[in-house]
mmCIF file of C-alpha atoms in Angstrom:
data_model
loop_
_atom_site.group_PDB
_atom_site.id
_atom_site.type_symbol
_atom_site.label_atom_id
_atom_site.label_comp_id
_atom_site.label_asym_id
_atom_site.label_seq_id
_atom_site.Cartn_x
_atom_site.Cartn_y
_atom_site.Cartn_z
ATOM 1 C CA SER A 772 -7.714 -9.116 42.156
ATOM 2 C CA ALA A 773 -4.852 -9.936 44.504
ATOM 3 C CA VAL A 774 -1.468 -11.057 43.213
ATOM 4 C CA ILE A 775 0.118 -14.041 44.964
ATOM 5 C CA SER A 776 3.755 -15.039 44.912
ATOM 6 C CA GLN A 777 4.238 -18.671 45.880
ATOM 7 C CA LYS A 778 7.636 -20.283 46.515
ATOM 8 C CA PRO A 779 9.183 -22.653 45.701
ATOM 9 C CA SER A 780 7.586 -23.462 42.380
ATOM 10 C CA ARG A 781 8.836 -27.022 42.588
ATOM 11 C CA ASP A 782 11.056 -29.227 44.712
ATOM 12 C CA ILE A 783 12.251 -32.791 44.970
ATOM 13 C CA CYS A 784 12.613 -33.927 48.559
ATOM 14 C CA GLN A 785 13.804 -36.991 50.411
ATOM 15 C CA ARG A 786 11.278 -38.953 52.401
ATOM 16 C CA GLY A 787 11.250 -38.100 56.078
ATOM 17 C CA THR A 788 12.195 -34.471 55.520
ATOM 18 C CA SER A 789 9.986 -31.381 55.630
ATOM 19 C CA LEU A 790 9.297 -28.614 53.136
ATOM 20 C CA THR A 791 7.926 -25.167 53.869
ATOM 21 C CA ILE A 792 5.957 -23.402 51.159
ATOM 22 C CA GLN A 793 5.500 -19.649 51.264
ATOM 23 C CA CYS A 794 2.761 -17.427 49.921
ATOM 24 C CA GLN A 795 3.092 -13.661 49.758
ATOM 25 C CA VAL A 796 0.094 -11.538 48.789
ATOM 26 C CA ASP A 797 0.361 -8.016 47.407
ATOM 27 C CA SER A 798 -2.415 -6.747 49.652
ATOM 28 C CA GLN A 799 -3.930 -7.500 53.030
ATOM 29 C CA VAL A 800 -6.414 -10.333 53.062
ATOM 30 C CA THR A 801 -8.318 -11.884 55.908
ATOM 31 C CA MET A 802 -8.637 -15.443 54.686
ATOM 32 C CA MET A 803 -6.012 -17.613 53.049
ATOM 33 C CA PHE A 804 -6.588 -21.164 51.930
ATOM 34 C CA TRP A 805 -4.172 -24.019 51.336
ATOM 35 C CA TYR A 806 -5.026 -26.724 48.823
ATOM 36 C CA ARG A 807 -3.534 -29.970 47.629
ATOM 37 C CA GLN A 808 -3.978 -31.123 44.063
ATOM 38 C CA GLN A 809 -2.850 -34.646 43.343
ATOM 39 C CA PRO A 810 -1.870 -35.501 39.772
ATOM 40 C CA GLY A 811 -4.844 -35.462 37.428
ATOM 41 C CA GLN A 812 -7.272 -34.599 40.187
ATOM 42 C CA SER A 813 -9.232 -31.681 41.507
ATOM 43 C CA LEU A 814 -8.315 -29.419 44.401
ATOM 44 C CA THR A 815 -8.746 -30.544 47.984
ATOM 45 C CA LEU A 816 -8.817 -27.968 50.750
ATOM 46 C CA ILE A 817 -6.247 -28.618 53.462
ATOM 47 C CA ALA A 818 -6.967 -25.728 55.798
ATOM 48 C CA THR A 819 -8.117 -22.149 56.141
ATOM 49 C CA ALA A 820 -5.640 -19.739 57.707
ATOM 50 C CA ASN A 821 -6.773 -16.537 59.362
ATOM 51 C CA GLN A 822 -4.348 -14.053 60.838
ATOM 52 C CA GLY A 823 -4.211 -14.148 64.592
ATOM 53 C CA SER A 824 -5.859 -17.514 65.023
ATOM 54 C CA GLU A 825 -5.034 -21.137 64.503
ATOM 55 C CA ALA A 826 -5.718 -22.598 61.123
ATOM 56 C CA THR A 827 -8.881 -24.620 60.625
ATOM 57 C CA TYR A 828 -8.129 -28.020 59.118
ATOM 58 C CA GLU A 829 -10.380 -30.089 56.922
ATOM 59 C CA SER A 830 -11.186 -33.697 57.587
ATOM 60 C CA GLY A 831 -8.187 -35.870 56.861
ATOM 61 C CA PHE A 832 -5.598 -33.160 57.462
ATOM 62 C CA VAL A 833 -3.896 -32.530 60.799
ATOM 63 C CA ILE A 834 -1.722 -29.781 62.174
ATOM 64 C CA ASP A 835 1.183 -32.086 62.991
ATOM 65 C CA LYS A 836 1.484 -33.074 59.349
ATOM 66 C CA PHE A 837 0.655 -29.706 57.778
ATOM 67 C CA PRO A 838 1.547 -26.917 60.216
ATOM 68 C CA ILE A 839 0.530 -23.478 58.977
ATOM 69 C CA SER A 840 1.714 -20.051 59.981
ATOM 70 C CA ARG A 841 -0.095 -16.777 59.346
ATOM 71 C CA PRO A 842 1.998 -14.076 60.955
ATOM 72 C CA ASN A 843 0.325 -11.160 59.179
ATOM 73 C CA LEU A 844 -2.341 -10.293 56.636
ATOM 74 C CA THR A 845 -0.088 -10.698 53.598
ATOM 75 C CA PHE A 846 1.887 -13.864 54.295
ATOM 76 C CA SER A 847 1.411 -17.512 55.143
ATOM 77 C CA THR A 848 3.439 -20.718 55.119
ATOM 78 C CA LEU A 849 2.444 -24.354 54.836
ATOM 79 C CA THR A 850 4.896 -27.039 55.959
ATOM 80 C CA VAL A 851 4.624 -30.593 54.707
ATOM 81 C CA SER A 852 6.229 -32.613 57.500
ATOM 82 C CA ASN A 853 7.867 -36.024 57.559
ATOM 83 C CA MET A 854 7.190 -36.456 53.870
ATOM 84 C CA SER A 855 6.425 -39.705 52.136
ATOM 85 C CA PRO A 856 5.959 -40.392 48.412
ATOM 86 C CA GLU A 857 2.196 -40.111 48.952
ATOM 87 C CA ASP A 858 2.703 -36.405 49.652
ATOM 88 C CA SER A 859 3.856 -35.856 46.087
ATOM 89 C CA SER A 860 1.379 -33.333 44.806
ATOM 90 C CA ILE A 861 0.829 -29.729 43.850
ATOM 91 C CA TYR A 862 0.201 -27.419 46.772
ATOM 92 C CA LEU A 863 -1.634 -24.157 46.180
ATOM 93 C CA CYS A 864 -2.477 -21.153 48.276
ATOM 94 C CA SER A 865 -5.489 -19.005 47.622
ATOM 95 C CA VAL A 866 -6.988 -15.812 48.939
ATOM 96 C CA VAL A 867 -10.372 -14.214 48.688
ATOM 97 C CA ARG A 868 -10.657 -10.471 48.366
ATOM 98 C CA GLY A 869 -13.550 -8.407 47.177
ATOM 99 C CA GLY A 870 -15.542 -11.566 46.639
ATOM 100 C CA GLY A 871 -13.042 -13.056 44.203
ATOM 101 C CA TYR A 872 -10.703 -15.988 44.730
ATOM 102 C CA THR A 873 -7.120 -15.843 43.476
ATOM 103 C CA PHE A 874 -4.585 -18.661 43.405
ATOM 104 C CA GLY A 875 -0.857 -18.892 43.562
ATOM 105 C CA SER A 876 0.941 -20.696 40.770
ATOM 106 C CA GLY A 877 1.450 -23.747 42.953
ATOM 107 C CA THR A 878 4.350 -25.765 44.346
ATOM 108 C CA ARG A 879 4.973 -29.062 42.610
ATOM 109 C CA LEU A 880 6.400 -31.413 45.234
ATOM 110 C CA THR A 881 7.983 -34.751 44.451
ATOM 111 C CA VAL A 882 9.014 -36.968 47.341
ATOM 112 C CA VAL A 883 11.551 -39.680 46.591
ATOM 113 C CA GLY B 1365 -21.857 -35.658 51.368
ATOM 114 C CA GLU B 1366 -21.996 -32.538 49.281
ATOM 115 C CA SER B 1367 -20.279 -32.775 45.963
ATOM 116 C CA VAL B 1368 -19.761 -31.066 42.712
ATOM 117 C CA GLY B 1369 -19.105 -33.297 39.751
ATOM 118 C CA LEU B 1370 -18.582 -33.118 36.042
ATOM 119 C CA HIS B 1371 -20.273 -35.217 33.397
ATOM 120 C CA LEU B 1372 -17.337 -35.421 30.977
ATOM 121 C CA PRO B 1373 -13.741 -35.935 32.078
ATOM 122 C CA THR B 1374 -12.352 -35.099 28.609
ATOM 123 C CA LEU B 1375 -13.594 -33.052 25.710
ATOM 124 C CA SER B 1376 -11.999 -32.740 22.294
ATOM 125 C CA VAL B 1377 -13.181 -30.049 19.873
ATOM 126 C CA GLN B 1378 -12.092 -28.553 16.603
ATOM 127 C CA GLU B 1379 -10.703 -25.062 16.549
ATOM 128 C CA GLY B 1380 -13.494 -22.620 15.859
ATOM 129 C CA ASP B 1381 -16.231 -24.843 17.239
ATOM 130 C CA ASN B 1382 -18.168 -24.057 20.384
ATOM 131 C CA SER B 1383 -17.388 -26.013 23.563
ATOM 132 C CA ILE B 1384 -19.766 -26.890 26.343
ATOM 133 C CA ILE B 1385 -18.498 -28.144 29.687
ATOM 134 C CA ASN B 1386 -21.040 -29.377 32.201
ATOM 135 C CA CYS B 1387 -21.101 -29.583 35.969
ATOM 136 C CA ALA B 1388 -23.584 -30.970 38.480
ATOM 137 C CA TYR B 1389 -23.810 -29.912 42.090
ATOM 138 C CA SER B 1390 -25.723 -31.337 45.011
ATOM 139 C CA ASN B 1391 -25.855 -28.569 47.617
ATOM 140 C CA SER B 1392 -29.058 -26.656 47.006
ATOM 141 C CA ALA B 1393 -27.874 -23.999 49.468
ATOM 142 C CA SER B 1394 -24.926 -23.016 47.275
ATOM 143 C CA ASP B 1395 -25.365 -19.485 46.039
ATOM 144 C CA TYR B 1396 -22.178 -18.668 44.159
ATOM 145 C CA PHE B 1397 -20.576 -20.621 41.342
ATOM 146 C CA ILE B 1398 -17.286 -20.122 39.581
ATOM 147 C CA TRP B 1399 -15.548 -21.576 36.554
ATOM 148 C CA TYR B 1400 -11.774 -21.849 36.578
ATOM 149 C CA LYS B 1401 -9.259 -22.676 33.879
ATOM 150 C CA GLN B 1402 -6.038 -24.423 34.827
ATOM 151 C CA GLU B 1403 -3.177 -24.702 32.388
ATOM 152 C CA SER B 1404 -0.334 -27.099 32.959
ATOM 153 C CA GLY B 1405 2.009 -25.909 35.688
ATOM 154 C CA LYS B 1406 -0.220 -23.053 36.756
ATOM 155 C CA GLY B 1407 -2.788 -22.337 39.416
ATOM 156 C CA PRO B 1408 -6.496 -22.065 38.599
ATOM 157 C CA GLN B 1409 -7.440 -18.899 36.760
ATOM 158 C CA PHE B 1410 -10.845 -17.275 37.164
ATOM 159 C CA ILE B 1411 -12.999 -17.353 34.038
ATOM 160 C CA ILE B 1412 -16.500 -16.351 35.009
ATOM 161 C CA ASP B 1413 -18.872 -16.575 37.938
ATOM 162 C CA ILE B 1414 -22.586 -16.501 38.573
ATOM 163 C CA ARG B 1415 -24.783 -16.020 41.602
ATOM 164 C CA SER B 1416 -27.837 -18.076 42.325
ATOM 165 C CA ASN B 1417 -30.204 -15.206 41.576
ATOM 166 C CA MET B 1418 -29.179 -15.400 37.916
ATOM 167 C CA ASP B 1419 -29.502 -18.132 35.316
ATOM 168 C CA LYS B 1420 -27.132 -16.793 32.688
ATOM 169 C CA ARG B 1421 -24.080 -14.610 32.555
ATOM 170 C CA GLN B 1422 -21.896 -13.733 29.606
ATOM 171 C CA GLY B 1423 -18.277 -12.754 29.335
ATOM 172 C CA GLN B 1424 -15.872 -12.484 26.478
ATOM 173 C CA ARG B 1425 -16.462 -15.660 24.417
ATOM 174 C CA VAL B 1426 -17.757 -17.440 27.522
ATOM 175 C CA THR B 1427 -21.233 -17.939 28.908
ATOM 176 C CA VAL B 1428 -22.226 -19.628 32.137
ATOM 177 C CA LEU B 1429 -25.681 -21.113 32.540
ATOM 178 C CA LEU B 1430 -27.162 -22.074 35.886
ATOM 179 C CA ASN B 1431 -30.175 -24.335 36.243
ATOM 180 C CA LYS B 1432 -31.065 -24.476 39.897
ATOM 181 C CA THR B 1433 -33.988 -26.805 39.316
ATOM 182 C CA VAL B 1434 -31.710 -29.650 38.287
ATOM 183 C CA LYS B 1435 -28.588 -28.307 40.019
ATOM 184 C CA HIS B 1436 -26.640 -27.994 36.814
ATOM 185 C CA LEU B 1437 -24.005 -25.546 35.677
ATOM 186 C CA SER B 1438 -22.441 -25.231 32.252
ATOM 187 C CA LEU B 1439 -19.656 -23.263 30.631
ATOM 188 C CA GLN B 1440 -19.928 -22.430 26.966
ATOM 189 C CA ILE B 1441 -16.866 -21.280 25.058
ATOM 190 C CA ALA B 1442 -17.525 -19.731 21.680
ATOM 191 C CA ALA B 1443 -15.134 -20.150 18.755
ATOM 192 C CA THR B 1444 -12.755 -22.333 20.760
ATOM 193 C CA GLN B 1445 -9.090 -21.572 20.227
ATOM 194 C CA PRO B 1446 -5.938 -23.642 20.844
ATOM 195 C CA GLY B 1447 -5.194 -21.371 23.814
ATOM 196 C CA ASP B 1448 -8.381 -22.630 25.437
ATOM 197 C CA SER B 1449 -6.826 -26.071 25.883
ATOM 198 C CA ALA B 1450 -6.694 -26.631 29.640
ATOM 199 C CA VAL B 1451 -8.512 -28.321 32.494
ATOM 200 C CA TYR B 1452 -11.717 -26.574 33.515
ATOM 201 C CA PHE B 1453 -13.139 -26.776 37.020
ATOM 202 C CA CYS B 1454 -16.435 -25.642 38.416
ATOM 203 C CA ALA B 1455 -16.578 -24.621 42.055
ATOM 204 C CA GLU B 1456 -19.368 -23.624 44.385
ATOM 205 C CA THR B 1457 -19.666 -21.963 47.714
ATOM 206 C CA GLU B 1458 -22.381 -21.224 50.167
ATOM 207 C CA ALA B 1459 -22.803 -17.935 51.945
ATOM 208 C CA GLY B 1460 -21.701 -18.356 55.521
ATOM 209 C CA ASN B 1461 -19.682 -21.504 54.826
ATOM 210 C CA ASN B 1462 -16.441 -19.710 55.663
ATOM 211 C CA ARG B 1463 -16.092 -18.954 51.957
ATOM 212 C CA LYS B 1464 -14.851 -22.492 51.297
ATOM 213 C CA LEU B 1465 -15.043 -23.637 47.724
ATOM 214 C CA ILE B 1466 -16.279 -27.084 46.785
ATOM 215 C CA TRP B 1467 -14.581 -28.213 43.604
ATOM 216 C CA GLY B 1468 -15.731 -30.333 40.715
ATOM 217 C CA LEU B 1469 -13.595 -33.085 39.256
ATOM 218 C CA GLY B 1470 -12.380 -31.178 36.209
ATOM 219 C CA THR B 1471 -12.759 -31.533 32.451
ATOM 220 C CA SER B 1472 -9.770 -31.584 30.163
ATOM 221 C CA LEU B 1473 -10.465 -29.596 27.001
ATOM 222 C CA ALA B 1474 -8.324 -30.358 23.951
ATOM 223 C CA VAL B 1475 -8.630 -28.094 20.947
ATOM 224 C CA ASN B 1476 -7.574 -29.607 17.649
ATOM 225 C CA PRO B 1477 -6.215 -27.220 15.034
#
């Protein structure tokens, strides 16, 4: 399975600022997914990022709030913009390769 | 809407006992199901999967059962160990659905020594 390096692992940010989360994959993958996991809850898909095209956002998530870049087949970023305390959560990237899904270790974001 | 849910939010077992974690799903078109384990501070880790053309699959100490008639999925862990303590999620996907996973709510498994 693919190996994902996700950074930062955690951060504490001031409200109104933005944070960019990076995911680096050890091999080329077509599809990358970004999830949010609020404390004590399951994973919610934010968007699907394919190289060379705009990300596809799920209901309730918009590009202005969660802009995504996918410059190549091994890298993607998710930005959480104009943060509020309600954005405090764990953010995870995921890839699918060979039929299997692999996850990064997550970014634990606290907005104060 | 489509959903995947779990019957038990928490499960406490004694070390050495068998654990059973249940999951219900509502999308009859789903054809691939996965169980994940998530330890504190980590991303979900693949445990075992099963396709809709099977009703049982076994791994090391784990077995997944799929009952398509009642749209039910279960994960059985044999001889549960303290290292099995984690949150377990079921997830489903449908061929052609852009490979998106639909996630269950999660069950927290606590193993008592």
